[in-house]
Amino acid sequence: MSKPEIEFTPVTDIDYTLCPGDNPLIKERILATDPVGGVATRILRYEPGADSTALGVQRHDFWEEVYIIEGSFHDLTLDQTFVAGEFACRPPGMPHGPWKTDEGVTTYEVRYHARAEA
């Protein structure tokens, strides 16, 4: 199965929900998802003061592309701050985070599984 067909629709019609880990300051808008593969396109929002230290370093079994729309957050492992206008493309297994933000950050993310090579 794949993500559903969706024509242009206001993202504001999609509610934010808590991300896994139940941190009330970290929320997501799932724009499209593959119910079988578990990958999604989403808007991720860390409210001011959010800290994902409890989740530890993240590694996924899928590709993840992230564009920072507004704000900034600090990668506690890399001791580096990333800001609006920056982009990351992470292959499966690439470690990242945990994150902390004083001002808040909003990102656009696309997650997908790699196709098997022929």
PDB file of C-alpha atoms in Angstrom:
ATOM      1  CA  MET A   1       0.000   0.000   0.000  1.00  0.00           C
ATOM      2  CA  SER A   2       1.099   3.601  -0.398  1.00  0.00           C
ATOM      3  CA  LYS A   3       0.069   7.025   0.797  1.00  0.00           C
ATOM      4  CA  PRO A   4      -3.426   8.185  -0.233  1.00  0.00           C
ATOM      5  CA  GLU A   5      -4.174  10.481  -3.117  1.00  0.00           C
ATOM      6  CA  ILE A   6      -4.886  13.959  -1.731  1.00  0.00           C
ATOM      7  CA  GLU A   7      -5.623  17.100  -3.740  1.00  0.00           C
ATOM      8  CA  PHE A   8      -4.579  20.470  -2.328  1.00  0.00           C
ATOM      9  CA  THR A   9      -6.116  20.966   1.083  1.00  0.00           C
ATOM     10  CA  PRO A  10      -5.358  23.443   3.874  1.00  0.00           C
ATOM     11  CA  VAL A  11      -2.957  21.893   6.383  1.00  0.00           C
ATOM     12  CA  THR A  12      -4.711  23.945   9.055  1.00  0.00           C
ATOM     13  CA  ASP A  13      -7.673  21.565   8.616  1.00  0.00           C
ATOM     14  CA  ILE A  14      -5.464  18.804  10.069  1.00  0.00           C
ATOM     15  CA  ASP A  15      -5.162  18.863  13.847  1.00  0.00           C
ATOM     16  CA  TYR A  16      -1.884  18.551  15.694  1.00  0.00           C
ATOM     17  CA  THR A  17      -1.576  15.399  17.791  1.00  0.00           C
ATOM     18  CA  LEU A  18       0.996  14.381  20.376  1.00  0.00           C
ATOM     19  CA  CYS A  19       4.037  12.614  18.983  1.00  0.00           C
ATOM     20  CA  PRO A  20       5.047   9.230  20.369  1.00  0.00           C
ATOM     21  CA  GLY A  21       6.682   9.768  23.743  1.00  0.00           C
ATOM     22  CA  ASP A  22       3.776  11.871  25.074  1.00  0.00           C
ATOM     23  CA  ASN A  23       5.757  15.098  25.467  1.00  0.00           C
ATOM     24  CA  PRO A  24       3.002  17.764  25.437  1.00  0.00           C
ATOM     25  CA  LEU A  25       5.387  20.248  23.785  1.00  0.00           C
ATOM     26  CA  ILE A  26       6.111  18.038  20.739  1.00  0.00           C
ATOM     27  CA  LYS A  27       3.260  17.652  18.249  1.00  0.00           C
ATOM     28  CA  GLU A  28       2.731  16.583  14.658  1.00  0.00           C
ATOM     29  CA  ARG A  29       0.283  17.119  11.824  1.00  0.00           C
ATOM     30  CA  ILE A  30       0.216  13.931   9.769  1.00  0.00           C
ATOM     31  CA  LEU A  31      -0.430  15.091   6.207  1.00  0.00           C
ATOM     32  CA  ALA A  32      -0.263  11.671   4.554  1.00  0.00           C
ATOM     33  CA  THR A  33       0.697   8.252   5.822  1.00  0.00           C
ATOM     34  CA  ASP A  34       1.248   4.729   4.585  1.00  0.00           C
ATOM     35  CA  PRO A  35      -0.686   2.608   7.082  1.00  0.00           C
ATOM     36  CA  VAL A  36       1.308  -0.509   6.240  1.00  0.00           C
ATOM     37  CA  GLY A  37       4.827   0.898   6.023  1.00  0.00           C
ATOM     38  CA  GLY A  38       4.371   3.380   8.840  1.00  0.00           C
ATOM     39  CA  VAL A  39       6.056   6.244   6.997  1.00  0.00           C
ATOM     40  CA  ALA A  40       4.516   9.678   6.715  1.00  0.00           C
ATOM     41  CA  THR A  41       4.651  13.232   5.502  1.00  0.00           C
ATOM     42  CA  ARG A  42       4.168  15.573   8.441  1.00  0.00           C
ATOM     43  CA  ILE A  43       4.560  18.981   9.989  1.00  0.00           C
ATOM     44  CA  LEU A  44       6.443  18.631  13.288  1.00  0.00           C
ATOM     45  CA  ARG A  45       6.185  21.340  15.943  1.00  0.00           C
ATOM     46  CA  TYR A  46       8.379  21.693  19.018  1.00  0.00           C
ATOM     47  CA  GLU A  47       6.831  24.380  21.238  1.00  0.00           C
ATOM     48  CA  PRO A  48       9.191  26.809  23.013  1.00  0.00           C
ATOM     49  CA  GLY A  49      11.037  24.953  25.770  1.00  0.00           C
ATOM     50  CA  ALA A  50      10.537  21.491  24.228  1.00  0.00           C
ATOM     51  CA  ASP A  51      13.246  18.926  24.969  1.00  0.00           C
ATOM     52  CA  SER A  52      13.336  15.409  23.501  1.00  0.00           C
ATOM     53  CA  THR A  53      16.171  14.154  25.730  1.00  0.00           C
ATOM     54  CA  ALA A  54      13.883  11.451  27.154  1.00  0.00           C
ATOM     55  CA  LEU A  55      13.596   9.911  23.675  1.00  0.00           C
ATOM     56  CA  GLY A  56      17.376   9.666  23.282  1.00  0.00           C
ATOM     57  CA  VAL A  57      19.205   9.490  19.992  1.00  0.00           C
ATOM     58  CA  GLN A  58      16.853   8.569  17.133  1.00  0.00           C
ATOM     59  CA  ARG A  59      17.502   6.037  14.354  1.00  0.00           C
ATOM     60  CA  HIS A  60      14.895   4.991  11.796  1.00  0.00           C
ATOM     61  CA  ASP A  61      14.565   2.150   9.294  1.00  0.00           C
ATOM     62  CA  PHE A  62      13.418   4.668   6.661  1.00  0.00           C
ATOM     63  CA  TRP A  63      14.717   7.741   4.854  1.00  0.00           C
ATOM     64  CA  GLU A  64      13.820  11.054   6.451  1.00  0.00           C
ATOM     65  CA  GLU A  65      14.008  14.462   4.786  1.00  0.00           C
ATOM     66  CA  VAL A  66      13.512  17.505   7.016  1.00  0.00           C
ATOM     67  CA  TYR A  67      13.143  21.190   6.139  1.00  0.00           C
ATOM     68  CA  ILE A  68      13.015  23.757   8.956  1.00  0.00           C
ATOM     69  CA  ILE A  69      10.144  26.148   8.199  1.00  0.00           C
ATOM     70  CA  GLU A  70      10.568  28.455  11.194  1.00  0.00           C
ATOM     71  CA  GLY A  71      12.457  28.697  14.462  1.00  0.00           C
ATOM     72  CA  SER A  72      15.465  26.639  15.482  1.00  0.00           C
ATOM     73  CA  PHE A  73      16.478  23.659  17.555  1.00  0.00           C
ATOM     74  CA  HIS A  74      19.687  22.375  19.046  1.00  0.00           C
ATOM     75  CA  ASP A  75      20.993  18.836  18.499  1.00  0.00           C
ATOM     76  CA  LEU A  76      22.314  17.875  21.935  1.00  0.00           C
ATOM     77  CA  THR A  77      24.581  15.109  20.579  1.00  0.00           C
ATOM     78  CA  LEU A  78      26.212  17.266  17.901  1.00  0.00           C
ATOM     79  CA  ASP A  79      26.070  20.420  20.055  1.00  0.00           C
ATOM     80  CA  GLN A  80      24.874  22.265  16.963  1.00  0.00           C
ATOM     81  CA  THR A  81      21.884  24.546  16.354  1.00  0.00           C
ATOM     82  CA  PHE A  82      19.884  24.293  13.131  1.00  0.00           C
ATOM     83  CA  VAL A  83      17.687  27.159  11.896  1.00  0.00           C
ATOM     84  CA  ALA A  84      14.890  28.035   9.483  1.00  0.00           C
ATOM     85  CA  GLY A  85      15.852  27.471   5.862  1.00  0.00           C
ATOM     86  CA  GLU A  86      18.104  24.475   6.585  1.00  0.00           C
ATOM     87  CA  PHE A  87      17.497  20.961   5.238  1.00  0.00           C
ATOM     88  CA  ALA A  88      18.586  17.446   6.238  1.00  0.00           C
ATOM     89  CA  CYS A  89      18.401  14.170   4.313  1.00  0.00           C
ATOM     90  CA  ARG A  90      18.953  11.177   6.601  1.00  0.00           C
ATOM     91  CA  PRO A  91      19.414   7.636   5.323  1.00  0.00           C
ATOM     92  CA  PRO A  92      18.090   4.697   7.356  1.00  0.00           C
ATOM     93  CA  GLY A  93      20.091   4.201  10.539  1.00  0.00           C
ATOM     94  CA  MET A  94      21.597   7.711  10.694  1.00  0.00           C
ATOM     95  CA  PRO A  95      21.649   8.869  14.340  1.00  0.00           C
ATOM     96  CA  HIS A  96      20.200  12.298  15.184  1.00  0.00           C
ATOM     97  CA  GLY A  97      19.013  14.197  18.231  1.00  0.00           C
ATOM     98  CA  PRO A  98      17.917  14.483  20.912  1.00  0.00           C
ATOM     99  CA  TRP A  99      16.739  18.054  20.413  1.00  0.00           C
ATOM    100  CA  LYS A 100      16.028  21.106  22.540  1.00  0.00           C
ATOM    101  CA  THR A 101      14.552  24.464  21.555  1.00  0.00           C
ATOM    102  CA  ASP A 102      14.088  27.713  23.434  1.00  0.00           C
ATOM    103  CA  GLU A 103      12.120  29.561  20.738  1.00  0.00           C
ATOM    104  CA  GLY A 104      10.242  26.631  19.172  1.00  0.00           C
ATOM    105  CA  VAL A 105      10.663  25.075  15.739  1.00  0.00           C
ATOM    106  CA  THR A 106       8.388  23.899  12.929  1.00  0.00           C
ATOM    107  CA  THR A 107       9.609  21.411  10.324  1.00  0.00           C
ATOM    108  CA  TYR A 108       8.228  19.745   7.211  1.00  0.00           C
ATOM    109  CA  GLU A 109       9.220  16.075   7.000  1.00  0.00           C
ATOM    110  CA  VAL A 110       8.926  13.375   4.387  1.00  0.00           C
ATOM    111  CA  ARG A 111       9.658   9.786   5.425  1.00  0.00           C
ATOM    112  CA  TYR A 112       9.880   6.850   3.046  1.00  0.00           C
ATOM    113  CA  HIS A 113      11.389   3.417   2.579  1.00  0.00           C
ATOM    114  CA  ALA A 114      14.056   2.898  -0.056  1.00  0.00           C
ATOM    115  CA  ARG A 115      13.123   0.812  -3.061  1.00  0.00           C
ATOM    116  CA  ALA A 116      14.837  -2.519  -3.356  1.00  0.00           C
ATOM    117  CA  GLU A 117      17.725  -2.360  -5.817  1.00  0.00           C
ATOM    118  CA  ALA A 118      17.340  -4.471  -8.915  1.00  0.00           C
TER     119      ALA A 118
END
